[in-house]
mmCIF file of C-alpha atoms in Angstrom:
data_model
loop_
_atom_site.group_PDB
_atom_site.id
_atom_site.type_symbol
_atom_site.label_atom_id
_atom_site.label_comp_id
_atom_site.label_asym_id
_atom_site.label_seq_id
_atom_site.Cartn_x
_atom_site.Cartn_y
_atom_site.Cartn_z
ATOM 1 C CA MET A 1112 115.541 -56.078 -97.407
ATOM 2 C CA LYS A 1113 112.920 -52.531 -98.038
ATOM 3 C CA VAL A 1114 114.527 -51.254 -94.271
ATOM 4 C CA LEU A 1115 117.709 -51.836 -95.889
ATOM 5 C CA SER A 1116 117.182 -50.447 -98.828
ATOM 6 C CA GLU A 1117 115.679 -47.456 -97.535
ATOM 7 C CA LYS A 1118 118.596 -46.654 -95.059
ATOM 8 C CA LEU A 1119 121.040 -46.422 -98.145
ATOM 9 C CA PHE A 1120 118.751 -44.724 -101.101
ATOM 10 C CA GLY A 1121 116.493 -42.791 -98.489
ATOM 11 C CA GLY A 1122 113.387 -44.075 -100.403
ATOM 12 C CA LYS A 1123 111.888 -44.096 -104.033
ATOM 13 C CA GLN A 1124 113.094 -39.948 -104.501
ATOM 14 C CA GLY A 1125 116.730 -40.378 -103.109
ATOM 15 C CA ALA A 1126 116.838 -43.912 -105.026
ATOM 16 C CA ILE A 1127 115.870 -42.081 -108.500
ATOM 17 C CA GLY A 1128 118.424 -39.102 -107.539
ATOM 18 C CA LEU A 1129 121.614 -41.246 -107.264
ATOM 19 C CA ALA A 1130 120.528 -43.582 -110.222
ATOM 20 C CA ILE A 1131 120.702 -40.285 -112.584
ATOM 21 C CA LEU A 1132 123.845 -38.791 -110.730
ATOM 22 C CA SER A 1133 125.610 -42.435 -110.869
ATOM 23 C CA LEU A 1134 123.979 -42.398 -115.026
ATOM 24 C CA LEU A 1135 125.621 -38.929 -115.340
ATOM 25 C CA LEU A 1136 128.673 -39.688 -113.587
ATOM 26 C CA PHE A 1137 129.378 -43.327 -115.661
ATOM 27 C CA VAL A 1138 127.606 -43.008 -118.835
ATOM 28 C CA VAL A 1139 126.732 -39.473 -120.163
ATOM 29 C CA PHE A 1140 129.751 -37.679 -119.001
ATOM 30 C CA PRO A 1141 132.143 -40.347 -120.312
ATOM 31 C CA LEU A 1142 130.374 -40.346 -123.484
ATOM 32 C CA TRP A 1143 130.269 -36.807 -123.809
ATOM 33 C CA LEU A 1144 133.220 -35.531 -122.929
ATOM 34 C CA ASP A 1145 137.297 -35.760 -124.074
ATOM 35 C CA LEU A 1146 139.917 -36.514 -121.872
ATOM 36 C CA PHE A 1147 140.956 -33.558 -120.562
ATOM 37 C CA ARG A 1148 137.045 -32.394 -120.217
ATOM 38 C CA LEU A 1149 136.333 -35.540 -117.811
ATOM 39 C CA GLY A 1150 139.416 -35.377 -116.153
ATOM 40 C CA LEU A 1151 138.391 -31.759 -115.087
ATOM 41 C CA ILE A 1152 135.463 -33.579 -113.853
ATOM 42 C CA GLY A 1153 137.070 -36.383 -112.128
ATOM 43 C CA LYS A 1154 138.825 -33.578 -110.211
ATOM 44 C CA TYR A 1155 135.542 -31.973 -109.374
ATOM 45 C CA VAL A 1156 134.591 -35.205 -108.350
ATOM 46 C CA THR A 1157 137.478 -35.510 -106.014
ATOM 47 C CA TYR A 1158 136.140 -32.413 -103.864
ATOM 48 C CA ALA A 1159 132.381 -34.057 -103.843
ATOM 49 C CA PHE A 1160 134.137 -35.814 -100.688
ATOM 50 C CA VAL A 1161 134.889 -32.953 -98.867
ATOM 51 C CA ALA A 1162 131.419 -31.446 -99.849
ATOM 52 C CA ILE A 1163 129.278 -34.896 -98.686
ATOM 53 C CA SER A 1164 131.294 -34.811 -95.455
ATOM 54 C CA LEU A 1165 130.051 -31.604 -94.936
ATOM 55 C CA VAL A 1166 126.684 -32.732 -95.231
ATOM 56 C CA LEU A 1167 127.284 -35.373 -91.904
ATOM 57 C CA LEU A 1168 129.422 -32.496 -90.305
ATOM 58 C CA TRP A 1169 127.500 -29.480 -90.938
ATOM 59 C CA GLY A 1170 123.949 -29.579 -92.219
ATOM 60 C CA ASN A 1171 123.047 -32.464 -90.310
ATOM 61 C CA GLY A 1172 125.349 -31.911 -87.281
ATOM 62 C CA GLY A 1173 125.348 -28.372 -86.852
ATOM 63 C CA ILE A 1174 129.288 -28.752 -86.887
ATOM 64 C CA LEU A 1175 130.505 -26.137 -89.052
ATOM 65 C CA SER A 1176 134.245 -26.962 -90.137
ATOM 66 C CA LEU A 1177 136.657 -24.472 -91.579
ATOM 67 C CA GLY A 1178 139.173 -27.357 -91.899
ATOM 68 C CA GLN A 1179 137.965 -29.592 -94.556
ATOM 69 C CA GLY A 1180 141.372 -29.294 -96.471
ATOM 70 C CA MET A 1181 143.667 -30.195 -94.526
ATOM 71 C CA PHE A 1182 142.235 -33.658 -94.029
ATOM 72 C CA PHE A 1183 141.720 -33.609 -97.719
ATOM 73 C CA GLY A 1184 145.336 -32.949 -98.114
ATOM 74 C CA LEU A 1185 146.242 -35.294 -95.455
ATOM 75 C CA GLY A 1186 144.825 -38.021 -97.476
ATOM 76 C CA GLY A 1187 146.576 -36.687 -100.960
ATOM 77 C CA TYR A 1188 150.121 -36.525 -99.016
ATOM 78 C CA CYS A 1189 150.138 -39.873 -97.652
ATOM 79 C CA MET A 1190 149.622 -41.387 -101.205
ATOM 80 C CA ALA A 1191 151.638 -38.833 -103.487
ATOM 81 C CA MET A 1192 154.315 -39.711 -100.817
ATOM 82 C CA PHE A 1193 154.065 -44.095 -101.596
ATOM 83 C CA LEU A 1194 154.033 -42.595 -105.301
ATOM 84 C CA LYS A 1195 157.003 -40.513 -105.051
ATOM 85 C CA LEU A 1196 159.142 -43.198 -103.539
ATOM 86 C CA GLU A 1197 158.321 -45.738 -106.195
ATOM 87 C CA ALA A 1198 159.332 -43.324 -108.890
ATOM 88 C CA SER A 1199 162.439 -42.566 -106.938
ATOM 89 C CA ASP A 1200 163.912 -46.008 -106.665
ATOM 90 C CA PRO A 1201 167.647 -45.975 -107.042
ATOM 91 C CA ILE A 1202 168.126 -46.714 -110.653
ATOM 92 C CA SER A 1203 165.697 -43.018 -111.342
ATOM 93 C CA THR A 1204 167.997 -41.205 -109.129
ATOM 94 C CA LYS A 1205 171.549 -41.882 -109.503
ATOM 95 C CA ILE A 1206 172.590 -38.836 -110.769
ATOM 96 C CA GLN A 1207 171.816 -37.405 -107.507
ATOM 97 C CA THR A 1208 174.184 -37.058 -104.948
ATOM 98 C CA THR A 1209 172.047 -39.598 -102.555
ATOM 99 C CA PRO A 1210 170.338 -42.101 -104.566
ATOM 100 C CA GLY A 1211 166.322 -43.234 -103.890
ATOM 101 C CA ILE A 1212 165.331 -40.550 -101.727
ATOM 102 C CA PRO A 1213 162.806 -37.720 -103.478
ATOM 103 C CA ASP A 1214 164.478 -35.162 -105.341
ATOM 104 C CA PHE A 1215 163.440 -32.689 -103.098
ATOM 105 C CA MET A 1216 165.391 -34.124 -100.028
ATOM 106 C CA ASP A 1217 168.381 -34.307 -101.970
ATOM 107 C CA TRP A 1218 168.658 -30.795 -102.779
ATOM 108 C CA ASN A 1219 167.662 -30.082 -99.124
ATOM 109 C CA GLN A 1220 170.983 -32.145 -99.043
ATOM 110 C CA LEU A 1221 169.259 -35.040 -96.538
ATOM 111 C CA THR A 1222 171.389 -38.404 -96.564
ATOM 112 C CA ALA A 1223 169.142 -40.932 -95.479
ATOM 113 C CA LEU A 1224 164.709 -40.896 -96.460
ATOM 114 C CA PRO A 1225 163.035 -40.035 -93.019
ATOM 115 C CA TRP A 1226 161.597 -42.629 -90.730
ATOM 116 C CA PHE A 1227 158.106 -41.357 -91.091
ATOM 117 C CA TRP A 1228 158.673 -41.451 -95.266
ATOM 118 C CA GLU A 1229 158.940 -45.582 -94.187
ATOM 119 C CA PRO A 1230 155.576 -47.054 -94.122
ATOM 120 C CA PHE A 1231 154.776 -45.203 -97.924
ATOM 121 C CA LYS A 1232 157.031 -48.228 -99.194
ATOM 122 C CA SER A 1233 154.017 -49.910 -99.122
ATOM 123 C CA LEU A 1234 150.283 -49.860 -101.196
ATOM 124 C CA THR A 1235 148.495 -51.405 -98.017
ATOM 125 C CA LEU A 1236 150.187 -49.379 -95.494
ATOM 126 C CA THR A 1237 150.057 -46.116 -97.508
ATOM 127 C CA ILE A 1238 145.665 -46.942 -97.952
ATOM 128 C CA LEU A 1239 145.695 -47.358 -94.259
ATOM 129 C CA LEU A 1240 147.496 -44.499 -93.646
ATOM 130 C CA VAL A 1241 145.273 -42.449 -95.669
ATOM 131 C CA LEU A 1242 142.468 -43.492 -93.341
ATOM 132 C CA ILE A 1243 144.148 -43.343 -90.309
ATOM 133 C CA VAL A 1244 146.339 -40.289 -90.620
ATOM 134 C CA PRO A 1245 142.986 -38.048 -91.041
ATOM 135 C CA THR A 1246 140.826 -39.897 -88.621
ATOM 136 C CA LEU A 1247 143.842 -39.585 -85.798
ATOM 137 C CA LEU A 1248 144.293 -35.881 -86.311
ATOM 138 C CA ALA A 1249 139.882 -35.051 -86.388
ATOM 139 C CA PHE A 1250 140.416 -37.479 -82.938
ATOM 140 C CA ILE A 1251 142.335 -35.008 -81.153
ATOM 141 C CA ILE A 1252 141.028 -31.756 -82.452
ATOM 142 C CA GLY A 1253 137.622 -33.141 -81.757
ATOM 143 C CA PHE A 1254 138.349 -34.347 -78.307
ATOM 144 C CA ALA A 1255 140.358 -30.943 -76.836
ATOM 145 C CA MET A 1256 137.719 -28.959 -78.238
ATOM 146 C CA PHE A 1257 134.041 -30.741 -78.079
ATOM 147 C CA LYS A 1258 134.786 -32.467 -74.333
ATOM 148 C CA ARG A 1259 135.541 -28.079 -73.101
ATOM 149 C CA ARG A 1260 132.210 -28.021 -75.608
ATOM 150 C CA VAL A 1261 133.805 -25.170 -77.465
ATOM 151 C CA GLY A 1262 131.371 -25.583 -80.638
ATOM 152 C CA GLY A 1263 130.099 -22.831 -83.148
ATOM 153 C CA VAL A 1264 131.994 -20.359 -84.793
ATOM 154 C CA TYR A 1265 134.907 -20.601 -82.053
ATOM 155 C CA PHE A 1266 134.803 -24.234 -83.278
ATOM 156 C CA ALA A 1267 134.961 -22.739 -87.277
ATOM 157 C CA ILE A 1268 137.122 -20.197 -86.514
ATOM 158 C CA ILE A 1269 139.823 -22.727 -84.541
ATOM 159 C CA THR A 1270 139.402 -25.421 -87.566
ATOM 160 C CA GLN A 1271 140.486 -22.349 -89.536
ATOM 161 C CA ALA A 1272 143.385 -21.523 -87.600
ATOM 162 C CA ILE A 1273 144.584 -25.332 -87.462
ATOM 163 C CA ALA A 1274 144.366 -25.535 -91.102
ATOM 164 C CA LEU A 1275 147.035 -22.629 -91.972
ATOM 165 C CA ILE A 1276 149.223 -23.666 -89.323
ATOM 166 C CA LEU A 1277 149.550 -27.265 -91.239
ATOM 167 C CA SER A 1278 149.867 -25.476 -94.397
ATOM 168 C CA ILE A 1279 152.702 -23.121 -93.236
ATOM 169 C CA LEU A 1280 154.256 -26.168 -91.584
ATOM 170 C CA ILE A 1281 154.646 -27.839 -94.881
ATOM 171 C CA VAL A 1282 155.868 -25.271 -96.573
ATOM 172 C CA GLY A 1283 158.650 -24.470 -94.291
ATOM 173 C CA GLN A 1284 159.607 -28.221 -93.367
ATOM 174 C CA GLN A 1285 160.975 -28.527 -97.663
ATOM 175 C CA GLY A 1286 163.383 -31.539 -97.133
ATOM 176 C CA TYR A 1287 160.521 -33.318 -95.536
ATOM 177 C CA THR A 1288 157.444 -32.291 -97.233
ATOM 178 C CA GLY A 1289 158.812 -30.976 -100.844
ATOM 179 C CA GLY A 1290 157.458 -27.065 -99.565
ATOM 180 C CA VAL A 1291 155.724 -24.953 -101.476
ATOM 181 C CA ASN A 1292 155.987 -26.982 -104.667
ATOM 182 C CA GLY A 1293 154.441 -29.986 -103.135
ATOM 183 C CA ILE A 1294 154.766 -33.654 -104.217
ATOM 184 C CA THR A 1295 155.382 -33.834 -107.976
ATOM 185 C CA ASP A 1296 156.330 -35.689 -111.099
ATOM 186 C CA LEU A 1297 153.983 -38.828 -109.883
ATOM 187 C CA LYS A 1298 154.450 -42.012 -112.609
ATOM 188 C CA THR A 1299 153.233 -44.624 -111.401
ATOM 189 C CA MET A 1300 151.800 -46.959 -108.972
ATOM 190 C CA LEU A 1301 153.226 -50.326 -108.455
ATOM 191 C CA GLY A 1302 154.596 -50.072 -112.467
ATOM 192 C CA TRP A 1303 151.353 -49.285 -113.714
ATOM 193 C CA ASP A 1304 151.893 -45.759 -115.452
ATOM 194 C CA ILE A 1305 149.426 -43.646 -114.021
ATOM 195 C CA ARG A 1306 149.359 -41.011 -116.625
ATOM 196 C CA THR A 1307 148.325 -43.493 -119.587
ATOM 197 C CA ASP A 1308 144.874 -42.091 -121.302
ATOM 198 C CA SER A 1309 144.301 -45.343 -120.295
ATOM 199 C CA ALA A 1310 144.768 -45.445 -116.845
ATOM 200 C CA LYS A 1311 142.621 -41.910 -116.630
ATOM 201 C CA TYR A 1312 139.541 -43.705 -117.878
ATOM 202 C CA ILE A 1313 139.912 -46.450 -114.781
ATOM 203 C CA LEU A 1314 140.503 -43.910 -112.288
ATOM 204 C CA TYR A 1315 137.869 -41.442 -112.892
ATOM 205 C CA PHE A 1316 135.765 -44.672 -112.442
ATOM 206 C CA ALA A 1317 137.014 -45.793 -109.877
ATOM 207 C CA ASN A 1318 136.906 -42.420 -107.602
ATOM 208 C CA ALA A 1319 132.819 -41.780 -109.481
ATOM 209 C CA GLY A 1320 132.402 -45.467 -107.591
ATOM 210 C CA LEU A 1321 133.955 -43.977 -104.325
ATOM 211 C CA LEU A 1322 132.097 -41.958 -104.381
ATOM 212 C CA ILE A 1323 128.657 -43.431 -104.393
ATOM 213 C CA ALA A 1324 130.619 -45.709 -101.827
ATOM 214 C CA CYS A 1325 131.069 -43.361 -99.576
ATOM 215 C CA MET A 1326 127.119 -41.569 -100.423
ATOM 216 C CA LEU A 1327 125.410 -45.065 -99.480
ATOM 217 C CA LEU A 1328 127.957 -44.837 -96.304
ATOM 218 C CA ALA A 1329 126.761 -41.563 -95.771
ATOM 219 C CA ARG A 1330 123.185 -42.032 -96.163
ATOM 220 C CA TYR A 1331 123.388 -45.150 -93.699
ATOM 221 C CA ILE A 1332 124.363 -42.908 -91.139
ATOM 222 C CA LEU A 1333 121.633 -40.096 -91.658
ATOM 223 C CA THR A 1334 118.630 -43.354 -91.954
ATOM 224 C CA SER A 1335 120.005 -44.604 -88.502
ATOM 225 C CA LYS A 1336 119.749 -43.965 -84.926
ATOM 226 C CA PHE A 1337 122.518 -42.239 -84.706
ATOM 227 C CA GLY A 1338 121.320 -39.914 -87.910
ATOM 228 C CA MET A 1339 118.212 -38.763 -85.732
ATOM 229 C CA LEU A 1340 120.707 -37.908 -82.791
ATOM 230 C CA LEU A 1341 122.549 -35.904 -85.572
ATOM 231 C CA LEU A 1342 119.875 -34.042 -85.982
ATOM 232 C CA ALA A 1343 118.460 -33.547 -82.239
ATOM 233 C CA MET A 1344 122.030 -32.565 -81.500
ATOM 234 C CA ARG A 1345 121.999 -29.908 -84.259
ATOM 235 C CA ASP A 1346 118.827 -28.503 -83.114
ATOM 236 C CA LYS A 1347 118.418 -29.020 -79.665
ATOM 237 C CA GLU A 1348 122.001 -29.894 -77.997
ATOM 238 C CA GLU A 1349 120.869 -29.359 -74.341
ATOM 239 C CA ARG A 1350 118.227 -31.403 -74.587
ATOM 240 C CA VAL A 1351 119.768 -34.523 -75.685
ATOM 241 C CA ARG A 1352 122.617 -33.986 -73.733
ATOM 242 C CA PHE A 1353 120.123 -33.819 -70.277
ATOM 243 C CA SER A 1354 118.738 -36.773 -72.350
ATOM 244 C CA GLY A 1355 121.673 -38.833 -71.116
ATOM 245 C CA TYR A 1356 123.546 -38.748 -74.285
ATOM 246 C CA ASP A 1357 127.262 -38.130 -74.174
ATOM 247 C CA VAL A 1358 126.975 -35.478 -77.126
ATOM 248 C CA SER A 1359 131.162 -34.565 -77.286
ATOM 249 C CA ASN A 1360 131.235 -38.096 -78.419
ATOM 250 C CA PHE A 1361 128.461 -38.483 -81.223
ATOM 251 C CA LYS A 1362 130.117 -35.188 -82.347
ATOM 252 C CA ILE A 1363 134.243 -36.430 -82.425
ATOM 253 C CA PHE A 1364 132.294 -39.908 -84.211
ATOM 254 C CA ILE A 1365 131.156 -37.446 -87.006
ATOM 255 C CA PHE A 1366 134.443 -35.433 -86.767
ATOM 256 C CA CYS A 1367 136.075 -38.238 -87.407
ATOM 257 C CA ILE A 1368 134.322 -39.939 -90.210
ATOM 258 C CA ALA A 1369 133.761 -36.688 -91.546
ATOM 259 C CA ALA A 1370 137.580 -36.155 -91.846
ATOM 260 C CA MET A 1371 138.430 -39.740 -93.189
ATOM 261 C CA ILE A 1372 135.938 -39.049 -96.124
ATOM 262 C CA SER A 1373 137.259 -36.159 -96.919
ATOM 263 C CA ALA A 1374 141.320 -38.106 -97.006
ATOM 264 C CA ILE A 1375 139.631 -40.718 -99.904
ATOM 265 C CA GLY A 1376 139.064 -37.580 -101.854
ATOM 266 C CA GLY A 1377 142.496 -35.961 -101.882
ATOM 267 C CA ALA A 1378 143.596 -39.125 -101.874
ATOM 268 C CA MET A 1379 141.825 -39.831 -105.270
ATOM 269 C CA PHE A 1380 143.386 -36.549 -106.116
ATOM 270 C CA THR A 1381 146.358 -37.043 -106.270
ATOM 271 C CA LEU A 1382 145.987 -40.196 -108.244
ATOM 272 C CA GLN A 1383 143.990 -38.293 -110.571
ATOM 273 C CA ILE A 1384 145.401 -35.193 -111.308
ATOM 274 C CA GLY A 1385 149.542 -36.597 -110.381
ATOM 275 C CA PHE A 1386 150.344 -34.052 -107.827
ATOM 276 C CA MET A 1387 150.132 -32.963 -103.953
ATOM 277 C CA SER A 1388 150.642 -29.091 -102.714
ATOM 278 C CA PRO A 1389 150.038 -27.479 -99.666
ATOM 279 C CA SER A 1390 147.754 -25.163 -101.509
ATOM 280 C CA PHE A 1391 144.584 -27.773 -100.761
ATOM 281 C CA VAL A 1392 145.613 -27.877 -97.173
ATOM 282 C CA GLY A 1393 145.234 -24.397 -96.086
ATOM 283 C CA ILE A 1394 141.802 -21.814 -95.141
ATOM 284 C CA VAL A 1395 140.990 -20.840 -98.908
ATOM 285 C CA PRO A 1396 140.101 -24.786 -100.320
ATOM 286 C CA SER A 1397 138.629 -24.870 -96.825
ATOM 287 C CA ILE A 1398 136.430 -22.365 -97.605
ATOM 288 C CA GLU A 1399 135.444 -23.199 -101.221
ATOM 289 C CA MET A 1400 134.468 -26.436 -100.029
ATOM 290 C CA VAL A 1401 131.899 -25.118 -97.913
ATOM 291 C CA ILE A 1402 130.745 -23.150 -100.499
ATOM 292 C CA PHE A 1403 129.861 -26.302 -102.466
ATOM 293 C CA ALA A 1404 127.711 -27.590 -100.160
ATOM 294 C CA ALA A 1405 125.883 -24.701 -99.641
ATOM 295 C CA VAL A 1406 125.218 -24.129 -103.648
ATOM 296 C CA GLY A 1407 124.406 -27.573 -103.953
ATOM 297 C CA GLY A 1408 122.589 -27.806 -100.395
ATOM 298 C CA ARG A 1409 123.749 -28.782 -96.696
ATOM 299 C CA MET A 1410 121.152 -31.254 -96.294
ATOM 300 C CA SER A 1411 121.955 -33.048 -99.424
ATOM 301 C CA LEU A 1412 124.339 -35.404 -99.924
ATOM 302 C CA ILE A 1413 122.994 -35.602 -103.877
ATOM 303 C CA GLY A 1414 122.617 -31.947 -103.710
ATOM 304 C CA ALA A 1415 125.887 -31.073 -102.008
ATOM 305 C CA VAL A 1416 127.692 -33.543 -105.042
ATOM 306 C CA TYR A 1417 125.855 -31.201 -108.273
ATOM 307 C CA GLY A 1418 126.703 -28.012 -106.184
ATOM 308 C CA THR A 1419 130.699 -29.368 -106.370
ATOM 309 C CA LEU A 1420 130.392 -30.247 -109.777
ATOM 310 C CA LEU A 1421 128.400 -26.448 -110.836
ATOM 311 C CA VAL A 1422 130.627 -24.581 -108.774
ATOM 312 C CA ASN A 1423 133.572 -25.695 -109.970
ATOM 313 C CA PHE A 1424 132.221 -26.220 -114.064
ATOM 314 C CA GLY A 1425 131.204 -22.293 -113.451
ATOM 315 C CA LYS A 1426 134.444 -21.885 -112.383
ATOM 316 C CA THR A 1427 136.281 -23.356 -115.400
ATOM 317 C CA MET A 1428 134.315 -21.938 -117.410
ATOM 318 C CA PHE A 1429 133.976 -18.742 -116.465
ATOM 319 C CA SER A 1430 137.933 -18.219 -116.239
ATOM 320 C CA GLU A 1431 138.505 -19.322 -119.664
ATOM 321 C CA THR A 1432 136.067 -16.938 -121.118
ATOM 322 C CA TYR A 1433 136.125 -14.068 -119.008
ATOM 323 C CA PRO A 1434 140.318 -14.674 -117.224
ATOM 324 C CA GLU A 1435 140.094 -10.591 -115.594
ATOM 325 C CA LEU A 1436 136.588 -11.251 -114.389
ATOM 326 C CA TRP A 1437 135.723 -14.959 -113.698
ATOM 327 C CA LEU A 1438 136.126 -13.811 -109.765
ATOM 328 C CA PHE A 1439 133.377 -11.579 -109.785
ATOM 329 C CA LEU A 1440 131.083 -13.874 -111.704
ATOM 330 C CA MET A 1441 131.834 -16.496 -109.288
ATOM 331 C CA GLY A 1442 130.881 -13.729 -106.570
ATOM 332 C CA GLY A 1443 127.664 -12.675 -108.091
ATOM 333 C CA LEU A 1444 126.996 -16.568 -108.389
ATOM 334 C CA PHE A 1445 127.495 -17.374 -104.706
ATOM 335 C CA ILE A 1446 125.361 -14.201 -103.648
ATOM 336 C CA ALA A 1447 122.979 -14.909 -105.459
ATOM 337 C CA VAL A 1448 122.121 -18.578 -104.757
ATOM 338 C CA VAL A 1449 122.647 -17.588 -100.642
ATOM 339 C CA MET A 1450 119.713 -14.653 -101.550
ATOM 340 C CA PHE A 1451 117.566 -16.825 -103.674
ATOM 341 C CA PHE A 1452 117.958 -20.268 -103.243
ATOM 342 C CA PRO A 1453 118.816 -20.726 -98.900
ATOM 343 C CA ASP A 1454 118.765 -24.284 -99.169
ATOM 344 C CA GLY A 1455 120.571 -24.814 -102.447
ATOM 345 C CA LEU A 1456 120.154 -26.360 -104.970
ATOM 346 C CA ALA A 1457 118.581 -28.842 -103.192
ATOM 347 C CA GLY A 1458 116.095 -27.280 -101.820
ATOM 348 C CA VAL A 1459 114.585 -25.603 -105.655
ATOM 349 C CA TYR A 1460 114.589 -29.394 -106.826
ATOM 350 C CA GLU A 1461 112.471 -30.214 -103.684
ATOM 351 C CA LYS A 1462 110.605 -27.192 -104.081
ATOM 352 C CA TYR A 1463 109.794 -27.604 -107.982
ATOM 353 C CA ALA A 1464 109.545 -31.505 -107.287
ATOM 354 C CA THR A 1465 106.753 -31.073 -105.363
ATOM 355 C CA LYS A 1466 105.100 -28.461 -107.020
ATOM 356 C CA PHE A 1467 105.141 -30.665 -110.557
ATOM 357 C CA ASN A 1468 105.132 -34.036 -109.020
ATOM 358 C CA LEU A 1469 108.561 -34.749 -110.805
ATOM 359 C CA THR A 1470 109.533 -37.648 -108.667
ATOM 360 C CA GLY A 1471 106.189 -39.152 -109.902
ATOM 361 C CA LYS A 1472 106.643 -38.546 -113.475
ATOM 362 C CA LEU A 1473 110.039 -39.948 -113.274
ATOM 363 C CA SER A 1474 108.919 -42.761 -111.338
ATOM 364 C CA LYS A 1475 106.882 -44.088 -114.084
ATOM 365 C CA LEU A 1476 109.409 -43.514 -117.130
ATOM 366 C CA MET A 1477 111.676 -45.746 -115.472
ATOM 367 C CA ILE A 1478 109.221 -48.282 -114.897
ATOM 368 C CA LYS A 1479 108.739 -48.328 -118.471
ATOM 369 C CA PHE A 1480 111.849 -47.752 -119.364
ATOM 370 C CA ASN A 1481 112.436 -51.578 -117.752
ATOM 371 C CA LYS A 1482 109.300 -53.437 -118.983
ATOM 372 C CA SER A 1483 110.149 -52.395 -122.698
ATOM 373 C CA ALA A 1484 113.722 -53.979 -121.368
ATOM 374 C CA SER A 1485 111.824 -56.730 -120.371
ATOM 375 C CA VAL A 1486 110.801 -57.305 -123.576
ATOM 376 C CA THR A 1487 113.509 -56.656 -126.244
ATOM 377 C CA ASP A 1488 114.780 -59.790 -123.669
ATOM 378 C CA GLU A 1489 111.955 -62.043 -124.029
ATOM 379 C CA LEU A 1490 111.326 -61.102 -127.686
ATOM 380 C CA VAL A 1491 115.547 -61.936 -128.245
ATOM 381 C CA GLY A 1492 115.718 -65.081 -126.053
ATOM 382 C CA GLU A 1493 112.658 -66.504 -128.201
ATOM 383 C CA LYS A 1494 115.251 -66.078 -131.862
ATOM 384 C CA PRO A 1495 116.345 -69.348 -132.822
#
């Protein structure tokens, strides 16, 4: 049991960090923020899926991908296709030339639903395809690149180019994908209206729960023997190869896992925000997601989540307060982090946690809280 706890939580310090993050996501934010601001936090949390995938891939594996946005977008598009088909029933689309198909298909004079849209009539198949489609694309890219020992800056540039190609393809195929506008006007999931206030709260908590689950999965991977091999490949790839391991297979595997985690974030983004467009697939969002991980700390799962929240909160605050200067302010924030905090927020925490023994103090505080809670339970239990 202790070994499993170490693998899932990363020891006492990791468990405390995860508990504090969970407290913020599940208690503090819902009680403190109004529904609009909580919706923004929910959107930021969907980006955090990509940030933790980059901790696995870049921070621990040494593989910098500048195209994670395409996996985020593919997951989002898969979910959007299901929701759009549900919103395009024959009754709702009876004024169209061809009822029963999405409105953008009718505008582009399509007379039948394309074959690759058919599986998205089922929610079960849609969930499977959210996981399978991005993972399959990652496998194809990884197999083509890593088997030929393409890595470093060359791999980063190639993933960036593929993300650009995919976004151009989506925009160009307007009749099949909705084009530059994306897939919009998403209303229900199996008859459940996702636009209501109660639905937004439920989706927020589901989103946060999935993020915690993905973090536990990532922590389990990193604390396993495979995680040790990832670090070894990052630092001494040739030595690992000469030890008899097939490095390319390990790289393909972690690239596929990172793609799958990113796709889950994309699917939750579609459910929470209610649309998906090619602007989340291209180069700019992919680079922004790398910045999220860098600000939080590319070696820390929890730090990557905080980095995502901080950058996006700063982006929202600066754009609202200083609409003409916010890009310069965001640029200054990124430069300051790189210059003064090269290990991100996680590096700052580790430095001062060690100096002031913050972990020990937090542990004592949690023990006192648990003792007081148990005493209260006993007193309540003694009442007639």
